[in-house]
Amino acid sequence: MSALNFKLSLFFFLSCVLGIVSAQLSSNFYATSCPLALTTIKTAVTSAVAQEARMGASLLRLHFHDCFVQGCDASILLDDTSSFTGEKTAFPNVNSVRGYDVIDTIKSKVETLCPGFVSCADIVAVAARDSVVALGGPSWTVPLGRRDSTTASLSSANSDLPAPTLDLSALITAFSNKGFTAKEMVALSGSHTIGKAQCTNFRARIYNETNIDSSFATTLQGNCPSAGGDSNLANLDTTTPNTFDNAYFKNLLSKKGLLHSDQQLFNGGSTDSQVTAYSNNLATFRADFANAMIKMGNLSPLTGSNGQIRTNCRKVN
């Protein structure tokens, strides 16, 4: 091979490698373009969670419901228009997913700082991490550089997001379809150590199921009648609902999982040992949860020239 051909081959190889690298996410993506972005997001999230602890769980859930549909691309934030139907009216999201206004506030602040640089998808990912930290949970480094989609999928939101009525095998499949192991699924389910659920999502469990503590069921029935009161709320973690800890897993051992899908993790199946391990070791749960969240944030992000940086998170540019 001639020296010229060798140099050309080397140039092509390096271009390919650098191209691959440039398309990946980076923890310091905004170091130059918007150095105050992360501080701005954290301040806004901390303030929102201080005003209402439940918002921490809502922002975490918003990230999850975004990433499981088309990847982490902020598709969940798009409003319906006369010619476009987004994901907000999907069954798992409608009258349930919250925090859109907090994301709007953050977006407005970062647009003022550095217009056109910080994506809505990155804001959602960072806000989820900061919400967990605000409630006493673990921190993790959020890789950045996602871009925002110009599309959404109502059908995928209805089919891909795991329902609270799923049995263990269906839960494992739903998470496996997104590349997660059963262990990672259990770790991510630990997010239910914060937040609330509506009566309509746990009514069947507290009236019909037997693998539930009877006094726990009776107490819940007081606020969730057999008919009506669909939107009445109950804490997913009955012990420390506003603290990100491992009480959720301890509650499962006592048959005090609020949702059917929660208690399925400890019901004589293959994930019982993992629930027990997390109930006994907070540090292990924190580490595994953080790692699983990093993995979730890497679900099919749009990078490079794909997608766009929306000026308004609710609509395409």
C-alpha positions as protocol buffer text, in pm:
chain_id: "A"
residue {
  index: 1
  type: MET
  ca { x: 0 y: 0 z: 0 }
}
residue {
  index: 2
  type: SER
  ca { x: 138 y: 339 z: -94 }
}
residue {
  index: 3
  type: ALA
  ca { x: 191 y: 606 z: 168 }
}
residue {
  index: 4
  type: LEU
  ca { x: -91 y: 810 z: 14 }
}
residue {
  index: 5
  type: ASN
  ca { x: -334 y: 520 z: 15 }
}
residue {
  index: 6
  type: PHE
  ca { x: -236 y: 438 z: 374 }
}
residue {
  index: 7
  type: LYS
  ca { x: -304 y: 795 z: 484 }
}
residue {
  index: 8
  type: LEU
  ca { x: -637 y: 796 z: 303 }
}
residue {
  index: 9
  type: SER
  ca { x: -733 y: 465 z: 465 }
}
residue {
  index: 10
  type: LEU
  ca { x: -629 y: 594 z: 806 }
}
residue {
  index: 11
  type: PHE
  ca { x: -825 y: 915 z: 751 }
}
residue {
  index: 12
  type: PHE
  ca { x: -1136 y: 718 z: 651 }
}
residue {
  index: 13
  type: PHE
  ca { x: -1100 y: 489 z: 953 }
}
residue {
  index: 14
  type: LEU
  ca { x: -1059 y: 777 z: 1195 }
}
residue {
  index: 15
  type: SER
  ca { x: -1350 y: 960 z: 1037 }
}
residue {
  index: 16
  type: CYS
  ca { x: -1571 y: 660 z: 1091 }
}
residue {
  index: 17
  type: VAL
  ca { x: -1459 y: 618 z: 1452 }
}
residue {
  index: 18
  type: LEU
  ca { x: -1496 y: 987 z: 1529 }
}
residue {
  index: 19
  type: GLY
  ca { x: -1833 y: 989 z: 1359 }
}
residue {
  index: 20
  type: ILE
  ca { x: -1949 y: 706 z: 1582 }
}
residue {
  index: 21
  type: VAL
  ca { x: -1813 y: 877 z: 1891 }
}
residue {
  index: 22
  type: SER
  ca { x: -1970 y: 1212 z: 1800 }
}
residue {
  index: 23
  type: ALA
  ca { x: -2309 y: 1045 z: 1767 }
}
residue {
  index: 24
  type: GLN
  ca { x: -2291 y: 912 z: 2122 }
}
residue {
  index: 25
  type: LEU
  ca { x: -2401 y: 1087 z: 2438 }
}
residue {
  index: 26
  type: SER
  ca { x: -2152 y: 1271 z: 2657 }
}
residue {
  index: 27
  type: SER
  ca { x: -2165 y: 1383 z: 3020 }
}
residue {
  index: 28
  type: ASN
  ca { x: -2006 y: 1719 z: 2933 }
}
residue {
  index: 29
  type: PHE
  ca { x: -2209 y: 1786 z: 2619 }
}
residue {
  index: 30
  type: TYR
  ca { x: -2314 y: 2135 z: 2734 }
}
residue {
  index: 31
  type: ALA
  ca { x: -1984 y: 2231 z: 2899 }
}
residue {
  index: 32
  type: THR
  ca { x: -1917 y: 2495 z: 2635 }
}
residue {
  index: 33
  type: SER
  ca { x: -2254 y: 2562 z: 2471 }
}
residue {
  index: 34
  type: CYS
  ca { x: -2456 y: 2602 z: 2793 }
}
residue {
  index: 35
  type: PRO
  ca { x: -2240 y: 2560 z: 3105 }
}
residue {
  index: 36
  type: LEU
  ca { x: -2518 y: 2661 z: 3345 }
}
residue {
  index: 37
  type: ALA
  ca { x: -2774 y: 2417 z: 3203 }
}
residue {
  index: 38
  type: LEU
  ca { x: -2739 y: 2146 z: 3467 }
}
residue {
  index: 39
  type: THR
  ca { x: -2738 y: 2390 z: 3758 }
}
residue {
  index: 40
  type: THR
  ca { x: -3046 y: 2560 z: 3618 }
}
residue {
  index: 41
  type: ILE
  ca { x: -3233 y: 2231 z: 3584 }
}
residue {
  index: 42
  type: LYS
  ca { x: -3138 y: 2117 z: 3934 }
}
residue {
  index: 43
  type: THR
  ca { x: -3247 y: 2442 z: 4095 }
}
residue {
  index: 44
  type: ALA
  ca { x: -3586 y: 2428 z: 3925 }
}
residue {
  index: 45
  type: VAL
  ca { x: -3642 y: 2062 z: 4010 }
}
residue {
  index: 46
  type: THR
  ca { x: -3538 y: 2107 z: 4373 }
}
residue {
  index: 47
  type: SER
  ca { x: -3783 y: 2396 z: 4402 }
}
residue {
  index: 48
  type: ALA
  ca { x: -4068 y: 2200 z: 4242 }
}
residue {
  index: 49
  type: VAL
  ca { x: -4013 y: 1897 z: 4466 }
}
residue {
  index: 50
  type: ALA
  ca { x: -3989 y: 2118 z: 4776 }
}
residue {
  index: 51
  type: GLN
  ca { x: -4331 y: 2260 z: 4688 }
}
residue {
  index: 52
  type: GLU
  ca { x: -4480 y: 1914 z: 4626 }
}
residue {
  index: 53
  type: ALA
  ca { x: -4288 y: 1597 z: 4705 }
}
residue {
  index: 54
  type: ARG
  ca { x: -4502 y: 1395 z: 4464 }
}
residue {
  index: 55
  type: MET
  ca { x: -4360 y: 1597 z: 4174 }
}
residue {
  index: 56
  type: GLY
  ca { x: -4031 y: 1412 z: 4219 }
}
residue {
  index: 57
  type: ALA
  ca { x: -4197 y: 1084 z: 4138 }
}
residue {
  index: 58
  type: SER
  ca { x: -4392 y: 1246 z: 3855 }
}
residue {
  index: 59
  type: LEU
  ca { x: -4077 y: 1376 z: 3683 }
}
residue {
  index: 60
  type: LEU
  ca { x: -3909 y: 1037 z: 3723 }
}
residue {
  index: 61
  type: ARG
  ca { x: -4212 y: 867 z: 3570 }
}
residue {
  index: 62
  type: LEU
  ca { x: -4222 y: 1121 z: 3286 }
}
residue {
  index: 63
  type: HIS
  ca { x: -3870 y: 1012 z: 3184 }
}
residue {
  index: 64
  type: PHE
  ca { x: -3966 y: 644 z: 3200 }
}
residue {
  index: 65
  type: HIS
  ca { x: -4281 y: 695 z: 2992 }
}
residue {
  index: 66
  type: ASP
  ca { x: -4081 y: 894 z: 2739 }
}
residue {
  index: 67
  type: CYS
  ca { x: -3797 y: 645 z: 2697 }
}
residue {
  index: 68
  type: PHE
  ca { x: -4017 y: 336 z: 2663 }
}
residue {
  index: 69
  type: VAL
  ca { x: -4186 y: 489 z: 2357 }
}
residue {
  index: 70
  type: GLN
  ca { x: -3957 y: 558 z: 2058 }
}
residue {
  index: 71
  type: GLY
  ca { x: -3663 y: 602 z: 2296 }
}
residue {
  index: 72
  type: CYS
  ca { x: -3564 y: 905 z: 2505 }
}
residue {
  index: 73
  type: ASP
  ca { x: -3671 y: 1170 z: 2255 }
}
residue {
  index: 74
  type: ALA
  ca { x: -3924 y: 1389 z: 2441 }
}
residue {
  index: 75
  type: SER
  ca { x: -4204 y: 1255 z: 2222 }
}
residue {
  index: 76
  type: ILE
  ca { x: -4428 y: 1238 z: 2531 }
}
residue {
  index: 77
  type: LEU
  ca { x: -4419 y: 1617 z: 2561 }
}
residue {
  index: 78
  type: LEU
  ca { x: -4581 y: 1688 z: 2223 }
}
residue {
  index: 79
  type: ASP
  ca { x: -4935 y: 1826 z: 2242 }
}
residue {
  index: 80
  type: ASP
  ca { x: -5206 y: 1708 z: 2006 }
}
residue {
  index: 81
  type: THR
  ca { x: -5285 y: 1934 z: 1711 }
}
residue {
  index: 82
  type: SER
  ca { x: -5556 y: 1926 z: 1444 }
}
residue {
  index: 83
  type: SER
  ca { x: -5330 y: 1711 z: 1229 }
}
residue {
  index: 84
  type: PHE
  ca { x: -5127 y: 1527 z: 1492 }
}
residue {
  index: 85
  type: THR
  ca { x: -5205 y: 1297 z: 1784 }
}
residue {
  index: 86
  type: GLY
  ca { x: -4937 y: 1268 z: 2049 }
}
residue {
  index: 87
  type: GLU
  ca { x: -4887 y: 1029 z: 2341 }
}
residue {
  index: 88
  type: LYS
  ca { x: -5049 y: 1231 z: 2618 }
}
residue {
  index: 89
  type: THR
  ca { x: -5390 y: 1072 z: 2563 }
}
residue {
  index: 90
  type: ALA
  ca { x: -5257 y: 715 z: 2563 }
}
residue {
  index: 91
  type: PHE
  ca { x: -5419 y: 506 z: 2836 }
}
residue {
  index: 92
  type: PRO
  ca { x: -5103 y: 487 z: 3055 }
}
residue {
  index: 93
  type: ASN
  ca { x: -5056 y: 866 z: 3032 }
}
residue {
  index: 94
  type: VAL
  ca { x: -5394 y: 1039 z: 3020 }
}
residue {
  index: 95
  type: ASN
  ca { x: -5495 y: 1207 z: 3348 }
}
residue {
  index: 96
  type: SER
  ca { x: -5193 y: 1038 z: 3500 }
}
residue {
  index: 97
  type: VAL
  ca { x: -4856 y: 1163 z: 3373 }
}
residue {
  index: 98
  type: ARG
  ca { x: -4765 y: 1495 z: 3533 }
}
residue {
  index: 99
  type: GLY
  ca { x: -4483 y: 1747 z: 3538 }
}
residue {
  index: 100
  type: TYR
  ca { x: -4523 y: 1896 z: 3193 }
}
residue {
  index: 101
  type: ASP
  ca { x: -4541 y: 2245 z: 3340 }
}
residue {
  index: 102
  type: VAL
  ca { x: -4217 y: 2195 z: 3532 }
}
residue {
  index: 103
  type: ILE
  ca { x: -4042 y: 2092 z: 3211 }
}
residue {
  index: 104
  type: ASP
  ca { x: -4188 y: 2400 z: 3040 }
}
residue {
  index: 105
  type: THR
  ca { x: -4049 y: 2622 z: 3314 }
}
residue {
  index: 106
  type: ILE
  ca { x: -3704 y: 2466 z: 3291 }
}
residue {
  index: 107
  type: LYS
  ca { x: -3703 y: 2490 z: 2912 }
}
residue {
  index: 108
  type: SER
  ca { x: -3791 y: 2858 z: 2929 }
}
residue {
  index: 109
  type: LYS
  ca { x: -3503 y: 2923 z: 3168 }
}
residue {
  index: 110
  type: VAL
  ca { x: -3240 y: 2741 z: 2960 }
}
residue {
  index: 111
  type: GLU
  ca { x: -3367 y: 2900 z: 2638 }
}
residue {
  index: 112
  type: THR
  ca { x: -3305 y: 3238 z: 2798 }
}
residue {
  index: 113
  type: LEU
  ca { x: -2953 y: 3129 z: 2893 }
}
residue {
  index: 114
  type: CYS
  ca { x: -2855 y: 2964 z: 2567 }
}
residue {
  index: 115
  type: PRO
  ca { x: -3123 y: 2955 z: 2295 }
}
residue {
  index: 116
  type: GLY
  ca { x: -3142 y: 2646 z: 2079 }
}
residue {
  index: 117
  type: PHE
  ca { x: -2886 y: 2427 z: 2253 }
}
residue {
  index: 118
  type: VAL
  ca { x: -3052 y: 2223 z: 2530 }
}
residue {
  index: 119
  type: SER
  ca { x: -3300 y: 1958 z: 2417 }
}
residue {
  index: 120
  type: CYS
  ca { x: -3625 y: 1879 z: 2590 }
}
residue {
  index: 121
  type: ALA
  ca { x: -3520 y: 1512 z: 2600 }
}
residue {
  index: 122
  type: ASP
  ca { x: -3207 y: 1599 z: 2798 }
}
residue {
  index: 123
  type: ILE
  ca { x: -3407 y: 1818 z: 3034 }
}
residue {
  index: 124
  type: VAL
  ca { x: -3644 y: 1529 z: 3107 }
}
residue {
  index: 125
  type: ALA
  ca { x: -3351 y: 1291 z: 3169 }
}
residue {
  index: 126
  type: VAL
  ca { x: -3167 y: 1529 z: 3402 }
}
residue {
  index: 127
  type: ALA
  ca { x: -3487 y: 1628 z: 3585 }
}
residue {
  index: 128
  type: ALA
  ca { x: -3553 y: 1260 z: 3661 }
}
residue {
  index: 129
  type: ARG
  ca { x: -3210 y: 1224 z: 3821 }
}
residue {
  index: 130
  type: ASP
  ca { x: -3240 y: 1547 z: 4015 }
}
residue {
  index: 131
  type: SER
  ca { x: -3585 y: 1444 z: 4142 }
}
residue {
  index: 132
  type: VAL
  ca { x: -3447 y: 1121 z: 4285 }
}
residue {
  index: 133
  type: VAL
  ca { x: -3163 y: 1310 z: 4453 }
}
residue {
  index: 134
  type: ALA
  ca { x: -3406 y: 1568 z: 4595 }
}
residue {
  index: 135
  type: LEU
  ca { x: -3594 y: 1286 z: 4771 }
}
residue {
  index: 136
  type: GLY
  ca { x: -3282 y: 1130 z: 4919 }
}
residue {
  index: 137
  type: GLY
  ca { x: -3201 y: 882 z: 4644 }
}
residue {
  index: 138
  type: PRO
  ca { x: -2880 y: 808 z: 4455 }
}
residue {
  index: 139
  type: SER
  ca { x: -2723 y: 1030 z: 4193 }
}
residue {
  index: 140
  type: TRP
  ca { x: -2576 y: 922 z: 3862 }
}
residue {
  index: 141
  type: THR
  ca { x: -2403 y: 1086 z: 3568 }
}
residue {
  index: 142
  type: VAL
  ca { x: -2656 y: 1159 z: 3294 }
}
residue {
  index: 143
  type: PRO
  ca { x: -2506 y: 1127 z: 2945 }
}
residue {
  index: 144
  type: LEU
  ca { x: -2626 y: 1422 z: 2737 }
}
residue {
  index: 145
  type: GLY
  ca { x: -2669 y: 1516 z: 2373 }
}
residue {
  index: 146
  type: ARG
  ca { x: -3014 y: 1376 z: 2299 }
}
residue {
  index: 147
  type: ARG
  ca { x: -3222 y: 1558 z: 2039 }
}
residue {
  index: 148
  type: ASP
  ca { x: -3599 y: 1592 z: 2025 }
}
residue {
  index: 149
  type: SER
  ca { x: -3826 y: 1394 z: 1799 }
}
residue {
  index: 150
  type: THR
  ca { x: -4067 y: 1548 z: 1553 }
}
residue {
  index: 151
  type: THR
  ca { x: -4304 y: 1253 z: 1589 }
}
residue {
  index: 152
  type: ALA
  ca { x: -4486 y: 1064 z: 1862 }
}
residue {
  index: 153
  type: SER
  ca { x: -4666 y: 731 z: 1878 }
}
residue {
  index: 154
  type: LEU
  ca { x: -4999 y: 691 z: 2052 }
}
residue {
  index: 155
  type: SER
  ca { x: -5012 y: 323 z: 1956 }
}
residue {
  index: 156
  type: SER
  ca { x: -4665 y: 248 z: 2096 }
}
residue {
  index: 157
  type: ALA
  ca { x: -4749 y: 429 z: 2419 }
}
residue {
  index: 158
  type: ASN
  ca { x: -5055 y: 207 z: 2454 }
}
residue {
  index: 159
  type: SER
  ca { x: -4866 y: -112 z: 2376 }
}
residue {
  index: 160
  type: ASP
  ca { x: -4514 y: -66 z: 2516 }
}
residue {
  index: 161
  type: LEU
  ca { x: -4570 y: 84 z: 2861 }
}
residue {
  index: 162
  type: PRO
  ca { x: -4620 y: -192 z: 3121 }
}
residue {
  index: 163
  type: ALA
  ca { x: -4962 y: -181 z: 3286 }
}
residue {
  index: 164
  type: PRO
  ca { x: -5016 y: -211 z: 3664 }
}
residue {
  index: 165
  type: THR
  ca { x: -5225 y: -524 z: 3600 }
}
residue {
  index: 166
  type: LEU
  ca { x: -4941 y: -730 z: 3449 }
}
residue {
  index: 167
  type: ASP
  ca { x: -4826 y: -1059 z: 3596 }
}
residue {
  index: 168
  type: LEU
  ca { x: -4456 y: -1129 z: 3650 }
}
residue {
  index: 169
  type: SER
  ca { x: -4394 y: -1303 z: 3318 }
}
residue {
  index: 170
  type: ALA
  ca { x: -4552 y: -1016 z: 3125 }
}
residue {
  index: 171
  type: LEU
  ca { x: -4349 y: -761 z: 3324 }
}
residue {
  index: 172
  type: ILE
  ca { x: -4027 y: -945 z: 3248 }
}
residue {
  index: 173
  type: THR
  ca { x: -4121 y: -953 z: 2878 }
}
residue {
  index: 174
  type: ALA
  ca { x: -4214 y: -583 z: 2866 }
}
residue {
  index: 175
  type: PHE
  ca { x: -3877 y: -484 z: 3009 }
}
residue {
  index: 176
  type: SER
  ca { x: -3687 y: -745 z: 2809 }
}
residue {
  index: 177
  type: ASN
  ca { x: -3834 y: -593 z: 2493 }
}
residue {
  index: 178
  type: LYS
  ca { x: -3644 y: -276 z: 2586 }
}
residue {
  index: 179
  type: GLY
  ca { x: -3322 y: -461 z: 2665 }
}
residue {
  index: 180
  type: PHE
  ca { x: -3354 y: -491 z: 3042 }
}
residue {
  index: 181
  type: THR
  ca { x: -3287 y: -801 z: 3251 }
}
residue {
  index: 182
  type: ALA
  ca { x: -3532 y: -919 z: 3515 }
}
residue {
  index: 183
  type: LYS
  ca { x: -3292 y: -788 z: 3781 }
}
residue {
  index: 184
  type: GLU
  ca { x: -3291 y: -443 z: 3620 }
}
residue {
  index: 185
  type: MET
  ca { x: -3669 y: -456 z: 3598 }
}
residue {
  index: 186
  type: VAL
  ca { x: -3690 y: -515 z: 3975 }
}
residue {
  index: 187
  type: ALA
  ca { x: -3443 y: -232 z: 4040 }
}
residue {
  index: 188
  type: LEU
  ca { x: -3641 y: 11 z: 3824 }
}
residue {
  index: 189
  type: SER
  ca { x: -3965 y: -97 z: 3991 }
}
residue {
  index: 190
  type: GLY
  ca { x: -3808 y: 31 z: 4310 }
}
residue {
  index: 191
  type: SER
  ca { x: -3896 y: 379 z: 4183 }
}
residue {
  index: 192
  type: HIS
  ca { x: -4232 y: 303 z: 4343 }
}
residue {
  index: 193
  type: THR
  ca { x: -4071 y: 381 z: 4675 }
}
residue {
  index: 194
  type: ILE
  ca { x: -4198 y: 733 z: 4598 }
}
residue {
  index: 195
  type: GLY
  ca { x: -4516 y: 861 z: 4438 }
}
residue {
  index: 196
  type: LYS
  ca { x: -4884 y: 779 z: 4436 }
}
residue {
  index: 197
  type: ALA
  ca { x: -5130 y: 575 z: 4229 }
}
residue {
  index: 198
  type: GLN
  ca { x: -5496 y: 627 z: 4149 }
}
residue {
  index: 199
  type: CYS
  ca { x: -5769 y: 407 z: 4295 }
}
residue {
  index: 200
  type: THR
  ca { x: -5865 y: 280 z: 3950 }
}
residue {
  index: 201
  type: ASN
  ca { x: -5522 y: 116 z: 3923 }
}
residue {
  index: 202
  type: PHE
  ca { x: -5535 y: -79 z: 4250 }
}
residue {
  index: 203
  type: ARG
  ca { x: -5907 y: -131 z: 4318 }
}
residue {
  index: 204
  type: ALA
  ca { x: -5913 y: -487 z: 4184 }
}
residue {
  index: 205
  type: ARG
  ca { x: -5615 y: -579 z: 4401 }
}
residue {
  index: 206
  type: ILE
  ca { x: -5752 y: -453 z: 4733 }
}
residue {
  index: 207
  type: TYR
  ca { x: -6095 y: -610 z: 4682 }
}
residue {
  index: 208
  type: ASN
  ca { x: -6018 y: -932 z: 4497 }
}
residue {
  index: 209
  type: GLU
  ca { x: -5664 y: -1052 z: 4562 }
}
residue {
  index: 210
  type: THR
  ca { x: -5551 y: -1276 z: 4845 }
}
residue {
  index: 211
  type: ASN
  ca { x: -5176 y: -1208 z: 4850 }
}
residue {
  index: 212
  type: ILE
  ca { x: -5233 y: -880 z: 5032 }
}
residue {
  index: 213
  type: ASP
  ca { x: -5215 y: -789 z: 5401 }
}
residue {
  index: 214
  type: SER
  ca { x: -5577 y: -775 z: 5517 }
}
residue {
  index: 215
  type: SER
  ca { x: -5542 y: -465 z: 5735 }
}
residue {
  index: 216
  type: PHE
  ca { x: -5355 y: -289 z: 5454 }
}
residue {
  index: 217
  type: ALA
  ca { x: -5638 y: -373 z: 5213 }
}
residue {
  index: 218
  type: THR
  ca { x: -5905 y: -256 z: 5457 }
}
residue {
  index: 219
  type: THR
  ca { x: -5730 y: 76 z: 5511 }
}
residue {
  index: 220
  type: LEU
  ca { x: -5704 y: 135 z: 5136 }
}
residue {
  index: 221
  type: GLN
  ca { x: -6069 y: 48 z: 5083 }
}
residue {
  index: 222
  type: GLY
  ca { x: -6157 y: 344 z: 5305 }
}
residue {
  index: 223
  type: ASN
  ca { x: -6030 y: 579 z: 5033 }
}
residue {
  index: 224
  type: CYS
  ca { x: -6096 y: 361 z: 4730 }
}
residue {
  index: 225
  type: PRO
  ca { x: -6457 y: 241 z: 4722 }
}
residue {
  index: 226
  type: SER
  ca { x: -6562 y: -55 z: 4510 }
}
residue {
  index: 227
  type: ALA
  ca { x: -6732 y: 195 z: 4276 }
}
residue {
  index: 228
  type: GLY
  ca { x: -6644 y: 560 z: 4221 }
}
residue {
  index: 229
  type: GLY
  ca { x: -6348 y: 758 z: 4344 }
}
residue {
  index: 230
  type: ASP
  ca { x: -6132 y: 645 z: 4053 }
}
residue {
  index: 231
  type: SER
  ca { x: -5887 y: 933 z: 4089 }
}
residue {
  index: 232
  type: ASN
  ca { x: -5843 y: 904 z: 4467 }
}
residue {
  index: 233
  type: LEU
  ca { x: -5476 y: 859 z: 4549 }
}
residue {
  index: 234
  type: ALA
  ca { x: -5274 y: 626 z: 4770 }
}
residue {
  index: 235
  type: ASN
  ca { x: -4902 y: 612 z: 4838 }
}
residue {
  index: 236
  type: LEU
  ca { x: -4712 y: 347 z: 4644 }
}
residue {
  index: 237
  type: ASP
  ca { x: -4488 y: 310 z: 4951 }
}
residue {
  index: 238
  type: THR
  ca { x: -4701 y: 310 z: 5264 }
}
residue {
  index: 239
  type: THR
  ca { x: -4399 y: 348 z: 5493 }
}
residue {
  index: 240
  type: THR
  ca { x: -4188 y: 641 z: 5373 }
}
residue {
  index: 241
  type: PRO
  ca { x: -4372 y: 774 z: 5064 }
}
residue {
  index: 242
  type: ASN
  ca { x: -4157 y: 1084 z: 5018 }
}
residue {
  index: 243
  type: THR
  ca { x: -3816 y: 927 z: 5071 }
}
residue {
  index: 244
  type: PHE
  ca { x: -3627 y: 736 z: 4804 }
}
residue {
  index: 245
  type: ASP
  ca { x: -3522 y: 429 z: 5005 }
}
residue {
  index: 246
  type: ASN
  ca { x: -3577 y: 52 z: 4998 }
}
residue {
  index: 247
  type: ALA
  ca { x: -3900 y: 46 z: 5203 }
}
residue {
  index: 248
  type: TYR
  ca { x: -4091 y: -48 z: 4886 }
}
residue {
  index: 249
  type: PHE
  ca { x: -3919 y: -387 z: 4886 }
}
residue {
  index: 250
  type: LYS
  ca { x: -3973 y: -437 z: 5258 }
}
residue {
  index: 251
  type: ASN
  ca { x: -4343 y: -368 z: 5201 }
}
residue {
  index: 252
  type: LEU
  ca { x: -4356 y: -639 z: 4933 }
}
residue {
  index: 253
  type: LEU
  ca { x: -4225 y: -892 z: 5186 }
}
residue {
  index: 254
  type: SER
  ca { x: -4523 y: -797 z: 5405 }
}
residue {
  index: 255
  type: LYS
  ca { x: -4770 y: -826 z: 5115 }
}
residue {
  index: 256
  type: LYS
  ca { x: -4818 y: -451 z: 5113 }
}
residue {
  index: 257
  type: GLY
  ca { x: -4750 y: -380 z: 4748 }
}
residue {
  index: 258
  type: LEU
  ca { x: -5011 y: -132 z: 4626 }
}
residue {
  index: 259
  type: LEU
  ca { x: -5033 y: -240 z: 4262 }
}
residue {
  index: 260
  type: HIS
  ca { x: -5086 y: -592 z: 4132 }
}
residue {
  index: 261
  type: SER
  ca { x: -4764 y: -552 z: 3932 }
}
residue {
  index: 262
  type: ASP
  ca { x: -4577 y: -450 z: 4249 }
}
residue {
  index: 263
  type: GLN
  ca { x: -4670 y: -758 z: 4449 }
}
residue {
  index: 264
  type: GLN
  ca { x: -4595 y: -982 z: 4151 }
}
residue {
  index: 265
  type: LEU
  ca { x: -4227 y: -915 z: 4215 }
}
residue {
  index: 266
  type: PHE
  ca { x: -4260 y: -1106 z: 4543 }
}
residue {
  index: 267
  type: ASN
  ca { x: -4520 y: -1375 z: 4495 }
}
residue {
  index: 268
  type: GLY
  ca { x: -4335 y: -1704 z: 4482 }
}
residue {
  index: 269
  type: GLY
  ca { x: -4168 y: -1630 z: 4149 }
}
residue {
  index: 270
  type: SER
  ca { x: -3821 y: -1588 z: 4005 }
}
residue {
  index: 271
  type: THR
  ca { x: -3770 y: -1234 z: 4135 }
}
residue {
  index: 272
  type: ASP
  ca { x: -3842 y: -1308 z: 4503 }
}
residue {
  index: 273
  type: SER
  ca { x: -3472 y: -1335 z: 4587 }
}
residue {
  index: 274
  type: GLN
  ca { x: -3395 y: -1000 z: 4426 }
}
residue {
  index: 275
  type: VAL
  ca { x: -3669 y: -827 z: 4624 }
}
residue {
  index: 276
  type: THR
  ca { x: -3534 y: -983 z: 4943 }
}
residue {
  index: 277
  type: ALA
  ca { x: -3181 y: -872 z: 4859 }
}
residue {
  index: 278
  type: TYR
  ca { x: -3287 y: -513 z: 4802 }
}
residue {
  index: 279
  type: SER
  ca { x: -3497 y: -511 z: 5119 }
}
residue {
  index: 280
  type: ASN
  ca { x: -3185 y: -609 z: 5313 }
}
residue {
  index: 281
  type: ASN
  ca { x: -2931 y: -389 z: 5137 }
}
residue {
  index: 282
  type: LEU
  ca { x: -3014 y: -27 z: 5055 }
}
residue {
  index: 283
  type: ALA
  ca { x: -2670 y: 40 z: 4906 }
}
residue {
  index: 284
  type: THR
  ca { x: -2706 y: -241 z: 4652 }
}
residue {
  index: 285
  type: PHE
  ca { x: -3048 y: -118 z: 4545 }
}
residue {
  index: 286
  type: ARG
  ca { x: -2922 y: 239 z: 4508 }
}
residue {
  index: 287
  type: ALA
  ca { x: -2629 y: 129 z: 4292 }
}
residue {
  index: 288
  type: ASP
  ca { x: -2839 y: -103 z: 4075 }
}
residue {
  index: 289
  type: PHE
  ca { x: -3112 y: 156 z: 4031 }
}
residue {
  index: 290
  type: ALA
  ca { x: -2864 y: 423 z: 3923 }
}
residue {
  index: 291
  type: ASN
  ca { x: -2703 y: 189 z: 3669 }
}
residue {
  index: 292
  type: ALA
  ca { x: -3044 y: 87 z: 3531 }
}
residue {
  index: 293
  type: MET
  ca { x: -3143 y: 453 z: 3496 }
}
residue {
  index: 294
  type: ILE
  ca { x: -2829 y: 526 z: 3296 }
}
residue {
  index: 295
  type: LYS
  ca { x: -2918 y: 234 z: 3071 }
}
residue {
  index: 296
  type: MET
  ca { x: -3275 y: 358 z: 3032 }
}
residue {
  index: 297
  type: GLY
  ca { x: -3153 y: 705 z: 2939 }
}
residue {
  index: 298
  type: ASN
  ca { x: -2959 y: 544 z: 2655 }
}
residue {
  index: 299
  type: LEU
  ca { x: -3267 y: 392 z: 2492 }
}
residue {
  index: 300
  type: SER
  ca { x: -3254 y: 491 z: 2122 }
}
residue {
  index: 301
  type: PRO
  ca { x: -3163 y: 859 z: 2162 }
}
residue {
  index: 302
  type: LEU
  ca { x: -3167 y: 1087 z: 1861 }
}
residue {
  index: 303
  type: THR
  ca { x: -2820 y: 1236 z: 1812 }
}
residue {
  index: 304
  type: GLY
  ca { x: -2613 y: 1421 z: 1554 }
}
residue {
  index: 305
  type: SER
  ca { x: -2839 y: 1566 z: 1287 }
}
residue {
  index: 306
  type: ASN
  ca { x: -3140 y: 1349 z: 1373 }
}
residue {
  index: 307
  type: GLY
  ca { x: -3441 y: 1519 z: 1528 }
}
residue {
  index: 308
  type: GLN
  ca { x: -3422 y: 1881 z: 1641 }
}
residue {
  index: 309
  type: ILE
  ca { x: -3382 y: 2101 z: 1947 }
}
residue {
  index: 310
  type: ARG
  ca { x: -3739 y: 2212 z: 2010 }
}
residue {
  index: 311
  type: THR
  ca { x: -3785 y: 2572 z: 2115 }
}
residue {
  index: 312
  type: ASN
  ca { x: -4114 y: 2478 z: 2279 }
}
residue {
  index: 313
  type: CYS
  ca { x: -4122 y: 2127 z: 2423 }
}
residue {
  index: 314
  type: ARG
  ca { x: -4491 y: 2093 z: 2341 }
}
residue {
  index: 315
  type: LYS
  ca { x: -4460 y: 2134 z: 1965 }
}
residue {
  index: 316
  type: VAL
  ca { x: -4216 y: 2082 z: 1681 }
}
residue {
  index: 317
  type: ASN
  ca { x: -4029 y: 2383 z: 1550 }
}
